[in-house]
PDB file of C-alpha atoms in Angstrom:
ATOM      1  CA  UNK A   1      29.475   8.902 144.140  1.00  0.00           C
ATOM      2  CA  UNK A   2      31.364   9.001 141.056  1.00  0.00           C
ATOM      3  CA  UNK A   3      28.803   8.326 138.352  1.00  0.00           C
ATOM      4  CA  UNK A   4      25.706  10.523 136.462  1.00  0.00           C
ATOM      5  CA  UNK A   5      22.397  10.128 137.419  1.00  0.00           C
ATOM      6  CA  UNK A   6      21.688  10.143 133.527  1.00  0.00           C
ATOM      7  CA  UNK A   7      23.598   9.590 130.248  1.00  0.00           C
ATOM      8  CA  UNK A   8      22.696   9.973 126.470  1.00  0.00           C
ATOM      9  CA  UNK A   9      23.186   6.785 123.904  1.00  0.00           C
ATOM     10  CA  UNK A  10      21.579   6.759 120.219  1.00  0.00           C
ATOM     11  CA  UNK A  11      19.677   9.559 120.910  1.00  0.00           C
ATOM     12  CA  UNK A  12      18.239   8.341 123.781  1.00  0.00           C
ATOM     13  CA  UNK A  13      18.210   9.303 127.881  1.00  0.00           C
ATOM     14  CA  UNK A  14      18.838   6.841 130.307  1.00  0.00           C
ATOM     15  CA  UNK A  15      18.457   6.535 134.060  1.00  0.00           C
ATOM     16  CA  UNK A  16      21.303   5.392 135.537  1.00  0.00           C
ATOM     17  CA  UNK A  17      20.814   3.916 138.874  1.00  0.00           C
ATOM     18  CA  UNK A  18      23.667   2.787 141.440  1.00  0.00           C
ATOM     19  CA  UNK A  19      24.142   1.733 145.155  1.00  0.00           C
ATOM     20  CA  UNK A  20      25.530   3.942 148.024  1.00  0.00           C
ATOM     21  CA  UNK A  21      29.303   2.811 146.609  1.00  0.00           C
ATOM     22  CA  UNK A  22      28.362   3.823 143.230  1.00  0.00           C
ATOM     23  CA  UNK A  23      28.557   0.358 141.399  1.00  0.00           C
ATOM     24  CA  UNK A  24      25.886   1.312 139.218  1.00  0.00           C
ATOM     25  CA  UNK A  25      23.081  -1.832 138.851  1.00  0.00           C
ATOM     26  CA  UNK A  26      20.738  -0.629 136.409  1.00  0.00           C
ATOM     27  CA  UNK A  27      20.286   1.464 133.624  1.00  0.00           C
ATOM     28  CA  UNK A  28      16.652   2.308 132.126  1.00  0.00           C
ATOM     29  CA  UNK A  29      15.579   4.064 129.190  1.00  0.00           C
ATOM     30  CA  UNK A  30      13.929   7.438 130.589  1.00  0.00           C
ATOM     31  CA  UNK A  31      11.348   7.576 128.439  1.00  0.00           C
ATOM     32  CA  UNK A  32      10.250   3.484 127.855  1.00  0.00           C
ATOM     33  CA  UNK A  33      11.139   2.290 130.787  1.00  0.00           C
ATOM     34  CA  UNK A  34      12.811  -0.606 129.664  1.00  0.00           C
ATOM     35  CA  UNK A  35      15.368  -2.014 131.401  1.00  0.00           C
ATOM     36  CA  UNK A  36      18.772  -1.651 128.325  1.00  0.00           C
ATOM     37  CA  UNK A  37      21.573  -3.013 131.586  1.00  0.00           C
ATOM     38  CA  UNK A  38      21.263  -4.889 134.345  1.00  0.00           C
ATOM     39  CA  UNK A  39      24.962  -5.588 136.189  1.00  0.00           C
ATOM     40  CA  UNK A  40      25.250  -7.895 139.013  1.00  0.00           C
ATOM     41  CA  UNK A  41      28.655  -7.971 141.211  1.00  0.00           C
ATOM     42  CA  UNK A  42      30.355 -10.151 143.969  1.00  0.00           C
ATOM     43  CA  UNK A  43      31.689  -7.974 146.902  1.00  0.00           C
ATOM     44  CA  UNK A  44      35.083  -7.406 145.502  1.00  0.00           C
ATOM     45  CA  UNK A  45      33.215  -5.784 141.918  1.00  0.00           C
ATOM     46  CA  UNK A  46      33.783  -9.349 139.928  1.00  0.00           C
ATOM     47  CA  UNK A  47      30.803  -9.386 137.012  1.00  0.00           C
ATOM     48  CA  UNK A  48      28.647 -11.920 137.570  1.00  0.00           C
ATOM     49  CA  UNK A  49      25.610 -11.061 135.457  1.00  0.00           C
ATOM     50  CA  UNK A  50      25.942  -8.206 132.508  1.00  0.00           C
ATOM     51  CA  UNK A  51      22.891  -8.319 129.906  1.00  0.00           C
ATOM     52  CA  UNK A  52      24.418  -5.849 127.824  1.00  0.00           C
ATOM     53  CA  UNK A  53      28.143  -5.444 128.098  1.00  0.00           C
ATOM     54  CA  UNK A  54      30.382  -1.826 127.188  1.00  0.00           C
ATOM     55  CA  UNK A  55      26.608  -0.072 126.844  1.00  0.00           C
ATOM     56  CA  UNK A  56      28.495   2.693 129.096  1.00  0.00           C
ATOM     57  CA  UNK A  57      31.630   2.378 130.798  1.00  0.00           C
ATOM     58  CA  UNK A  58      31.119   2.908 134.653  1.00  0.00           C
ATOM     59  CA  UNK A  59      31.139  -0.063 136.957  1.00  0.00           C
ATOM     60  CA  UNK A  60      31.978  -1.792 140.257  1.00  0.00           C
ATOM     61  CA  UNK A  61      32.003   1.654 142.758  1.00  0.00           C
ATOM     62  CA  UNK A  62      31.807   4.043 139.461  1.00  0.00           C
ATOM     63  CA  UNK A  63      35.215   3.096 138.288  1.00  0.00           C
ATOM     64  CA  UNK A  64      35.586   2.909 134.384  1.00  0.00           C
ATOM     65  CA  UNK A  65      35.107  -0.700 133.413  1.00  0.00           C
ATOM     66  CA  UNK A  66      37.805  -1.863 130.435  1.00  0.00           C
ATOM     67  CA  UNK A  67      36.149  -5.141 128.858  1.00  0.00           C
ATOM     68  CA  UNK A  68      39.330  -6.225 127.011  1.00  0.00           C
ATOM     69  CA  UNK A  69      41.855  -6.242 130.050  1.00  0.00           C
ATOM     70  CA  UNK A  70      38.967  -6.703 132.932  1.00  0.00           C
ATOM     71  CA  UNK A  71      40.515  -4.452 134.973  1.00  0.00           C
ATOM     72  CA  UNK A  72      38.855  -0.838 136.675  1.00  0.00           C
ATOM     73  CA  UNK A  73      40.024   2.707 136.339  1.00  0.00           C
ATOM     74  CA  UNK A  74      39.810   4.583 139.611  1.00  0.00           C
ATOM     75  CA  UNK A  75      41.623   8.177 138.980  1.00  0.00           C
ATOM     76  CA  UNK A  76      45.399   7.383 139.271  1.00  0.00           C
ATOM     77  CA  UNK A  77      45.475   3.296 139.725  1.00  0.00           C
ATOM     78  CA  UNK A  78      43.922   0.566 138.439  1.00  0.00           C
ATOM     79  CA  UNK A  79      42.031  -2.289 140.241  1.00  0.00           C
ATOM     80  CA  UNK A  80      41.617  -5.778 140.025  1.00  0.00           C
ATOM     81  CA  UNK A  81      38.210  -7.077 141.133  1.00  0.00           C
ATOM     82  CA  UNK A  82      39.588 -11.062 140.438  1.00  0.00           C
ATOM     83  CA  UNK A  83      42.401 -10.540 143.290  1.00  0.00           C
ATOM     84  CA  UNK A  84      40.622  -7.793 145.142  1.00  0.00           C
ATOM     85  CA  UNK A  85      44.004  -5.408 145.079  1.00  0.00           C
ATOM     86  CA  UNK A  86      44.977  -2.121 143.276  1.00  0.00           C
ATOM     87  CA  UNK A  87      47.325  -3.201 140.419  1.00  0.00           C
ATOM     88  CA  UNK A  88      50.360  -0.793 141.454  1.00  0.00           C
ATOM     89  CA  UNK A  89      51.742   0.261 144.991  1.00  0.00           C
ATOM     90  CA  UNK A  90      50.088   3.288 146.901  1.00  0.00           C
ATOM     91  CA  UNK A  91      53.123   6.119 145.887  1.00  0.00           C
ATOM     92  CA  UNK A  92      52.611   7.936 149.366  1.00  0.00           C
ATOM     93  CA  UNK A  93      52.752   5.126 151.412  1.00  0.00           C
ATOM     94  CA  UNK A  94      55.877   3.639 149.898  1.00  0.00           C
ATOM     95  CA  UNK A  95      57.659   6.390 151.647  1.00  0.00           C
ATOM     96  CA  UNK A  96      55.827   5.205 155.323  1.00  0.00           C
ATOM     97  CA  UNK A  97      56.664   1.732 155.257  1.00  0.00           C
ATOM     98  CA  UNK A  98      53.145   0.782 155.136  1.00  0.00           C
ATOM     99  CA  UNK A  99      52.184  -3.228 154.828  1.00  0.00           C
ATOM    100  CA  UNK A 100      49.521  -2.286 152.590  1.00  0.00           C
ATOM    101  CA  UNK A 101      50.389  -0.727 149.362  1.00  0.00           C
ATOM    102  CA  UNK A 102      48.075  -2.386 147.742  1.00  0.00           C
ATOM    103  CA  UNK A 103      44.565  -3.025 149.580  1.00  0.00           C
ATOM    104  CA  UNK A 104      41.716  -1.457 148.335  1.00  0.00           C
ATOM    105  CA  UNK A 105      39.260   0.508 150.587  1.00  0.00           C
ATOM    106  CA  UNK A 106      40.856  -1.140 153.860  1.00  0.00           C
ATOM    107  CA  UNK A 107      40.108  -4.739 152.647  1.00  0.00           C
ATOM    108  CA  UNK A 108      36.252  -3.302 153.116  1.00  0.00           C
ATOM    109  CA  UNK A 109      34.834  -2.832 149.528  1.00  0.00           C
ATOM    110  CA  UNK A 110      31.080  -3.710 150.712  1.00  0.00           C
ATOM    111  CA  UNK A 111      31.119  -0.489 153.017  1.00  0.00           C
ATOM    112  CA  UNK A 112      34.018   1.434 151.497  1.00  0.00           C
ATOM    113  CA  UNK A 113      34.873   3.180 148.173  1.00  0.00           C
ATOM    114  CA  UNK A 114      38.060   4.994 147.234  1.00  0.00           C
ATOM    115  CA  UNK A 115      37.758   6.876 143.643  1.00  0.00           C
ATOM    116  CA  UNK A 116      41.070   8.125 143.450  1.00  0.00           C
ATOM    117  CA  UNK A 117      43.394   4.767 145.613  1.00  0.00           C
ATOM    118  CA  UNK A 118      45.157   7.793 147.514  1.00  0.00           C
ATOM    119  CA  UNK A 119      45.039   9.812 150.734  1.00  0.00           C
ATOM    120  CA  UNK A 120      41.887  11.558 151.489  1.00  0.00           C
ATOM    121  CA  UNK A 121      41.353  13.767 154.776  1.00  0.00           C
ATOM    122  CA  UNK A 122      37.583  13.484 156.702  1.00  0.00           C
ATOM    123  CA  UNK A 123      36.190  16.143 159.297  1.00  0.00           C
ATOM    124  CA  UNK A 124      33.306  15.106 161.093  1.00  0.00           C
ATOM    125  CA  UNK A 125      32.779  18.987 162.728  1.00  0.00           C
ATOM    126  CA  UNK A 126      35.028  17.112 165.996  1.00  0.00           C
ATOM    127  CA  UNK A 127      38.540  16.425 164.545  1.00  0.00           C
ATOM    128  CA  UNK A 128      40.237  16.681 161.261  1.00  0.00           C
ATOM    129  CA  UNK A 129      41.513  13.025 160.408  1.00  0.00           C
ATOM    130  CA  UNK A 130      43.921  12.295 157.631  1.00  0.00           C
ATOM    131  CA  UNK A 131      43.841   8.874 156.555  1.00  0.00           C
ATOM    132  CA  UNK A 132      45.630   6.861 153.766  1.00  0.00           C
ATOM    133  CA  UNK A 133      43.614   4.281 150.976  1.00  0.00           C
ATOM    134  CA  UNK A 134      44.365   1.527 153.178  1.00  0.00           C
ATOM    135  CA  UNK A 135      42.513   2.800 155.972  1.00  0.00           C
ATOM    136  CA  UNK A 136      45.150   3.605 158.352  1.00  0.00           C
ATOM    137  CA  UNK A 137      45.099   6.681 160.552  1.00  0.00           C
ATOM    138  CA  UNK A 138      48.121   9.041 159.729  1.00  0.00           C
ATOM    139  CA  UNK A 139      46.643  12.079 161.774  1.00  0.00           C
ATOM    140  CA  UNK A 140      44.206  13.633 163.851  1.00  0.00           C
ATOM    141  CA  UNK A 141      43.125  16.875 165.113  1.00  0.00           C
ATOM    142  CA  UNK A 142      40.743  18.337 166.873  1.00  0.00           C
ATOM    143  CA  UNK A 143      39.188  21.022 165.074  1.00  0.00           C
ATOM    144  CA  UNK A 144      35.843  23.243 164.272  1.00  0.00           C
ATOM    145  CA  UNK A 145      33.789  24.765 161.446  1.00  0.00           C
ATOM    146  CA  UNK A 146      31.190  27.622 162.009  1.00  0.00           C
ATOM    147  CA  UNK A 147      28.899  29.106 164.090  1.00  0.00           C
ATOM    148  CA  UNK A 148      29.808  32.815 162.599  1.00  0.00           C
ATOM    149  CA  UNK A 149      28.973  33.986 159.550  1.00  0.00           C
ATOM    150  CA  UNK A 150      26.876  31.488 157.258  1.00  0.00           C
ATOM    151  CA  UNK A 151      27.595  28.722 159.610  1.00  0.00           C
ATOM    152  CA  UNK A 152      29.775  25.628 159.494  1.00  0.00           C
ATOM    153  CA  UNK A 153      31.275  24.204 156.098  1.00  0.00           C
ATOM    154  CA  UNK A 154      28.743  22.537 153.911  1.00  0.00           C
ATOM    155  CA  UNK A 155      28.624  18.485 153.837  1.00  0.00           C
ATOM    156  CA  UNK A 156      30.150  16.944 150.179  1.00  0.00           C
ATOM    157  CA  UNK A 157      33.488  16.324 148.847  1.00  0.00           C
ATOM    158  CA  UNK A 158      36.146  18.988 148.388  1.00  0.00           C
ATOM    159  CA  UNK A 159      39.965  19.097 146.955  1.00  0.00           C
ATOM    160  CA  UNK A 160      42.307  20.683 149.137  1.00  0.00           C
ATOM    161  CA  UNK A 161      44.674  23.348 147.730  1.00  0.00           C
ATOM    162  CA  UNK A 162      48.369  21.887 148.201  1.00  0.00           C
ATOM    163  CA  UNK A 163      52.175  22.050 147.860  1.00  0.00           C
ATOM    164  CA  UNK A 164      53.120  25.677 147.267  1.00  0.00           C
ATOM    165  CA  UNK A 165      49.611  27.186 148.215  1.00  0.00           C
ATOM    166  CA  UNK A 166      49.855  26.367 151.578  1.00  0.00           C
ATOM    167  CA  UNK A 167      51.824  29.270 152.517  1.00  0.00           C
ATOM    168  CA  UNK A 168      52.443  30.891 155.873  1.00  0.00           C
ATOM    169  CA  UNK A 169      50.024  33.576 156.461  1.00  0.00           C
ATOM    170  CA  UNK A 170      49.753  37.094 157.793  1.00  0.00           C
ATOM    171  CA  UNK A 171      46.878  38.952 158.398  1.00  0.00           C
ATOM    172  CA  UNK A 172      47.595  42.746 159.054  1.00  0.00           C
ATOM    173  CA  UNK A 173      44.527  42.965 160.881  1.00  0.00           C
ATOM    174  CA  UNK A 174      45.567  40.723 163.556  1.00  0.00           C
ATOM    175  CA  UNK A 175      48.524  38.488 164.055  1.00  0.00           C
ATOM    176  CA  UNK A 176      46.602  36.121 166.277  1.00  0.00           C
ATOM    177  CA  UNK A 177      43.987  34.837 163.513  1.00  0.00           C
ATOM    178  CA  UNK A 178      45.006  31.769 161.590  1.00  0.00           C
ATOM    179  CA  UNK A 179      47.692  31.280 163.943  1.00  0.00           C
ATOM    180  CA  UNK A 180      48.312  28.121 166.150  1.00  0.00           C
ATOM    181  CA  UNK A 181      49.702  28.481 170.151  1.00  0.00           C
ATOM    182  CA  UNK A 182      53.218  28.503 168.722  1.00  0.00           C
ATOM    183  CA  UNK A 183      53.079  30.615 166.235  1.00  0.00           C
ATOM    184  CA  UNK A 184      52.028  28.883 163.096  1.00  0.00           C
ATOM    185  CA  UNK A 185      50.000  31.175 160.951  1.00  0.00           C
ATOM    186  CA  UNK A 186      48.810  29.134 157.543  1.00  0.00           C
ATOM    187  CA  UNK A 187      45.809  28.979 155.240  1.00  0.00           C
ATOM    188  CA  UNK A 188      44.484  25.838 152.643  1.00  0.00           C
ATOM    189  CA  UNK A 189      41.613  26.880 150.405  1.00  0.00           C
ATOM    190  CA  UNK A 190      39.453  23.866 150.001  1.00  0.00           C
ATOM    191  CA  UNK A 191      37.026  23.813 147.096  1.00  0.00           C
ATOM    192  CA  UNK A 192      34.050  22.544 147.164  1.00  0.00           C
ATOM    193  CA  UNK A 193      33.541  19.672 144.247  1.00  0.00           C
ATOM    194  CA  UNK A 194      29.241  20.305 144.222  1.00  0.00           C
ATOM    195  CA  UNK A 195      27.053  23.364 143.407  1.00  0.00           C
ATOM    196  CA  UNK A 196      26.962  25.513 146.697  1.00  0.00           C
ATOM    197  CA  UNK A 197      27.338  29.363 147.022  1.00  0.00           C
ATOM    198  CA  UNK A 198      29.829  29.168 150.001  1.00  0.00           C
ATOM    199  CA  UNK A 199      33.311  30.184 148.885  1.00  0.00           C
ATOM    200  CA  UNK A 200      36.616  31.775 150.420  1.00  0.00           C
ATOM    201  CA  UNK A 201      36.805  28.246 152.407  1.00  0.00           C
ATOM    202  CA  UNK A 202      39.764  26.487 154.162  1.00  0.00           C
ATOM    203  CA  UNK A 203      41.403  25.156 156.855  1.00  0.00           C
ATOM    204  CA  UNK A 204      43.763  26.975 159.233  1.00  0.00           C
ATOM    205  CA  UNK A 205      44.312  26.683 162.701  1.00  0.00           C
ATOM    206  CA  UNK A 206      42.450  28.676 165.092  1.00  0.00           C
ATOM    207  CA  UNK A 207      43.801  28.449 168.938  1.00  0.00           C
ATOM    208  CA  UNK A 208      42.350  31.064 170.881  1.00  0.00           C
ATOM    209  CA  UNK A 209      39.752  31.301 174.120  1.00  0.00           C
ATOM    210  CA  UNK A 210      37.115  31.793 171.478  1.00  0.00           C
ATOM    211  CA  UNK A 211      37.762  29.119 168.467  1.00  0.00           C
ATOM    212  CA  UNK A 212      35.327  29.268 165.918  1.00  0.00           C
ATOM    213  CA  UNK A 213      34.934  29.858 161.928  1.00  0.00           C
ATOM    214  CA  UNK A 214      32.662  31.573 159.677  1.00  0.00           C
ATOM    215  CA  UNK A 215      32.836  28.121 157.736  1.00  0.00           C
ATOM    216  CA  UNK A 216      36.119  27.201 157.494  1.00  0.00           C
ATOM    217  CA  UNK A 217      37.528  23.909 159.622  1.00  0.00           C
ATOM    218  CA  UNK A 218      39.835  25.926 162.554  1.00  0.00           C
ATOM    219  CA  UNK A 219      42.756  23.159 163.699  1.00  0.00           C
ATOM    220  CA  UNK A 220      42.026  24.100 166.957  1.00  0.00           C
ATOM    221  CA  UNK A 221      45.782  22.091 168.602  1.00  0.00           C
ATOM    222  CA  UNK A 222      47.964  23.900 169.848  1.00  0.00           C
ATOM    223  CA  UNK A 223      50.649  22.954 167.750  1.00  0.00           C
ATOM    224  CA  UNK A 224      50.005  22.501 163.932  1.00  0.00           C
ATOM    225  CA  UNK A 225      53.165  21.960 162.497  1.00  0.00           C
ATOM    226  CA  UNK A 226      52.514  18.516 161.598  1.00  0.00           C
ATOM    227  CA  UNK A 227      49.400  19.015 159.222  1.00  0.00           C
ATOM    228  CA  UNK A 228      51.234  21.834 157.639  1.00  0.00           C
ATOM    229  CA  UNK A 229      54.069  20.008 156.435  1.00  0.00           C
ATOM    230  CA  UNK A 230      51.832  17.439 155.409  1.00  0.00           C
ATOM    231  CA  UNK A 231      49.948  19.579 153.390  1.00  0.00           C
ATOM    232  CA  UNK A 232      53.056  21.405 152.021  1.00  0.00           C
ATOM    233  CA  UNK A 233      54.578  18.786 151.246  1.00  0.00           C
ATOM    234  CA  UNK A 234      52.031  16.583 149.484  1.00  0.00           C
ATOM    235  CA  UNK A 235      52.387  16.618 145.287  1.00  0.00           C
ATOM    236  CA  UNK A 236      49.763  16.400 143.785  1.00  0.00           C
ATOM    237  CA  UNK A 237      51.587  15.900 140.391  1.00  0.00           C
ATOM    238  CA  UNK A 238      52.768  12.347 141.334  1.00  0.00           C
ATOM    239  CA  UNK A 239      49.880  11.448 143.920  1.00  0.00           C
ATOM    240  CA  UNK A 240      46.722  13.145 142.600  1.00  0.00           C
ATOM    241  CA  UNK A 241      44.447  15.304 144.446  1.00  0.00           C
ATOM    242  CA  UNK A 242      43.711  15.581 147.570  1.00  0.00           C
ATOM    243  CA  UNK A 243      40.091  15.054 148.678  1.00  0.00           C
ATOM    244  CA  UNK A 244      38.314  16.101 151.643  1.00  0.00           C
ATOM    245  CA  UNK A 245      35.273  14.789 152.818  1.00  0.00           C
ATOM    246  CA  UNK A 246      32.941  16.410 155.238  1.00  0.00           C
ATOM    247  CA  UNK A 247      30.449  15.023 156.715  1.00  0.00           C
ATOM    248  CA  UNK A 248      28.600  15.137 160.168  1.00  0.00           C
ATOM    249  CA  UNK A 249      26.529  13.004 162.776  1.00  0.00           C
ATOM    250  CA  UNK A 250      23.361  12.666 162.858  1.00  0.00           C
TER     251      UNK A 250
END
């Protein structure tokens, strides 16, 4: 959720209170209880009831509402809530041919969010999925976090360390760790965007006949060549970061 639980105005403290997408609904003065916004929104995020317009600016799924042009800032594109689309192409799937540079959250706002209108990988503690803003699957592998050390990875959002951090890696303790079936020895420090006292996390590959992590998600395929280069070669300068979201069954 991309929105504070509370926020200051003349003085004052106010609850703010929003829905699992992080359209926020409400907002109540902390001390009065008096109700100071109430915002009411079709699927898509169109406004159908404000009593108290540009009080603060988050709206529809904690983007930053602009009253004059109607239109929602999410990170590195704008929305439309009247057509339902992101106002300007997805940059990194121009270069896959994609049929959907412009859908937002998979044509699924009611169930889906997307802060940032870009990439974003997900590991469930199973595989390591990357997946693009339209919803469609780019990559999977299997993969692993834990049981040494502290245990697996904690749940929450992360940014991934790319481009020019994600370097080959050699460990003069032994070749094997970090290394793939072929060969490929890497490292990408993820960093954890919550409070937590975990650190020194990442994601490397980790074939061997006894795959496990002392937090960090092990690629345990054979061959990991693909996510590399993917990672490598993702900017983050023209397509914004890239966000990692862990999370796992219950």
């Amino acid at each position: 959720m991309n929105v504070p639980d509370y926020l200051l105005k003349d003085r004052r403290r106010h609850r703010v209170l929003a829905d699992k997408l992080g359209s926020i609904h409400l907002v109540v003065d902390d001390l009065t209880g008096e109700v100071v916004r109430r915002i009411d929104y079709d699927p898509w995020g169109v406004v159908l009831h404000d009593t108290n317009p540009g009080f603060q600016p988050f709206g529809f799924a904690g983007g930053i509402y602009n009253v004059d042009t109607k239109k929602i800032k999410f990170g590195y594109r704008n929305y439309s809530h009247f057509t339902g689309r992101w106002m300007s192409k997805d940059t990194i799937l121009t270069n896959l041919k994609s049929e959907c540079l412009y859908c937002y959250s998979s044509n699924s706002p009611v169930v889906l969010f997307d802060i940032y209108g870009l990439d974003y990988l997900y590991f469930d503690g199973l595989f390591l999925s990357w997946y693009s803003n339209s919803g469609e699957l780019i990559g999977q592998w299997s993969a692993v976090s834990g049981p040494y050390g502290r245990g697996r990875a904690p749940e929450g959002n992360y940014f991934v360390t790319i481009a020019g951090d994600v370097t080959p890696y050699t460990n003069p303790r032994n070749r094997n760790e970090f290394c793939d079936k072929l060969g490929n020895c890497w490292f990408a420090r993820i960093t954890p965007q919550f409070p937590t006292t975990r650190s020194g996390l990442g994601i490397h590959p980790d074939f061997d006949s006894d795959s496990g992590t002392a937090g960090c998600i092990g690629v345990t395929e054979p061959n990991t060549e693909r996510l590399y280069n993917l990672l490598h070669n993702y900017n983050q300068d023209t397509n914004g970061p890239l966000e990692l979201l862990i999370q796992y069954p219950r």
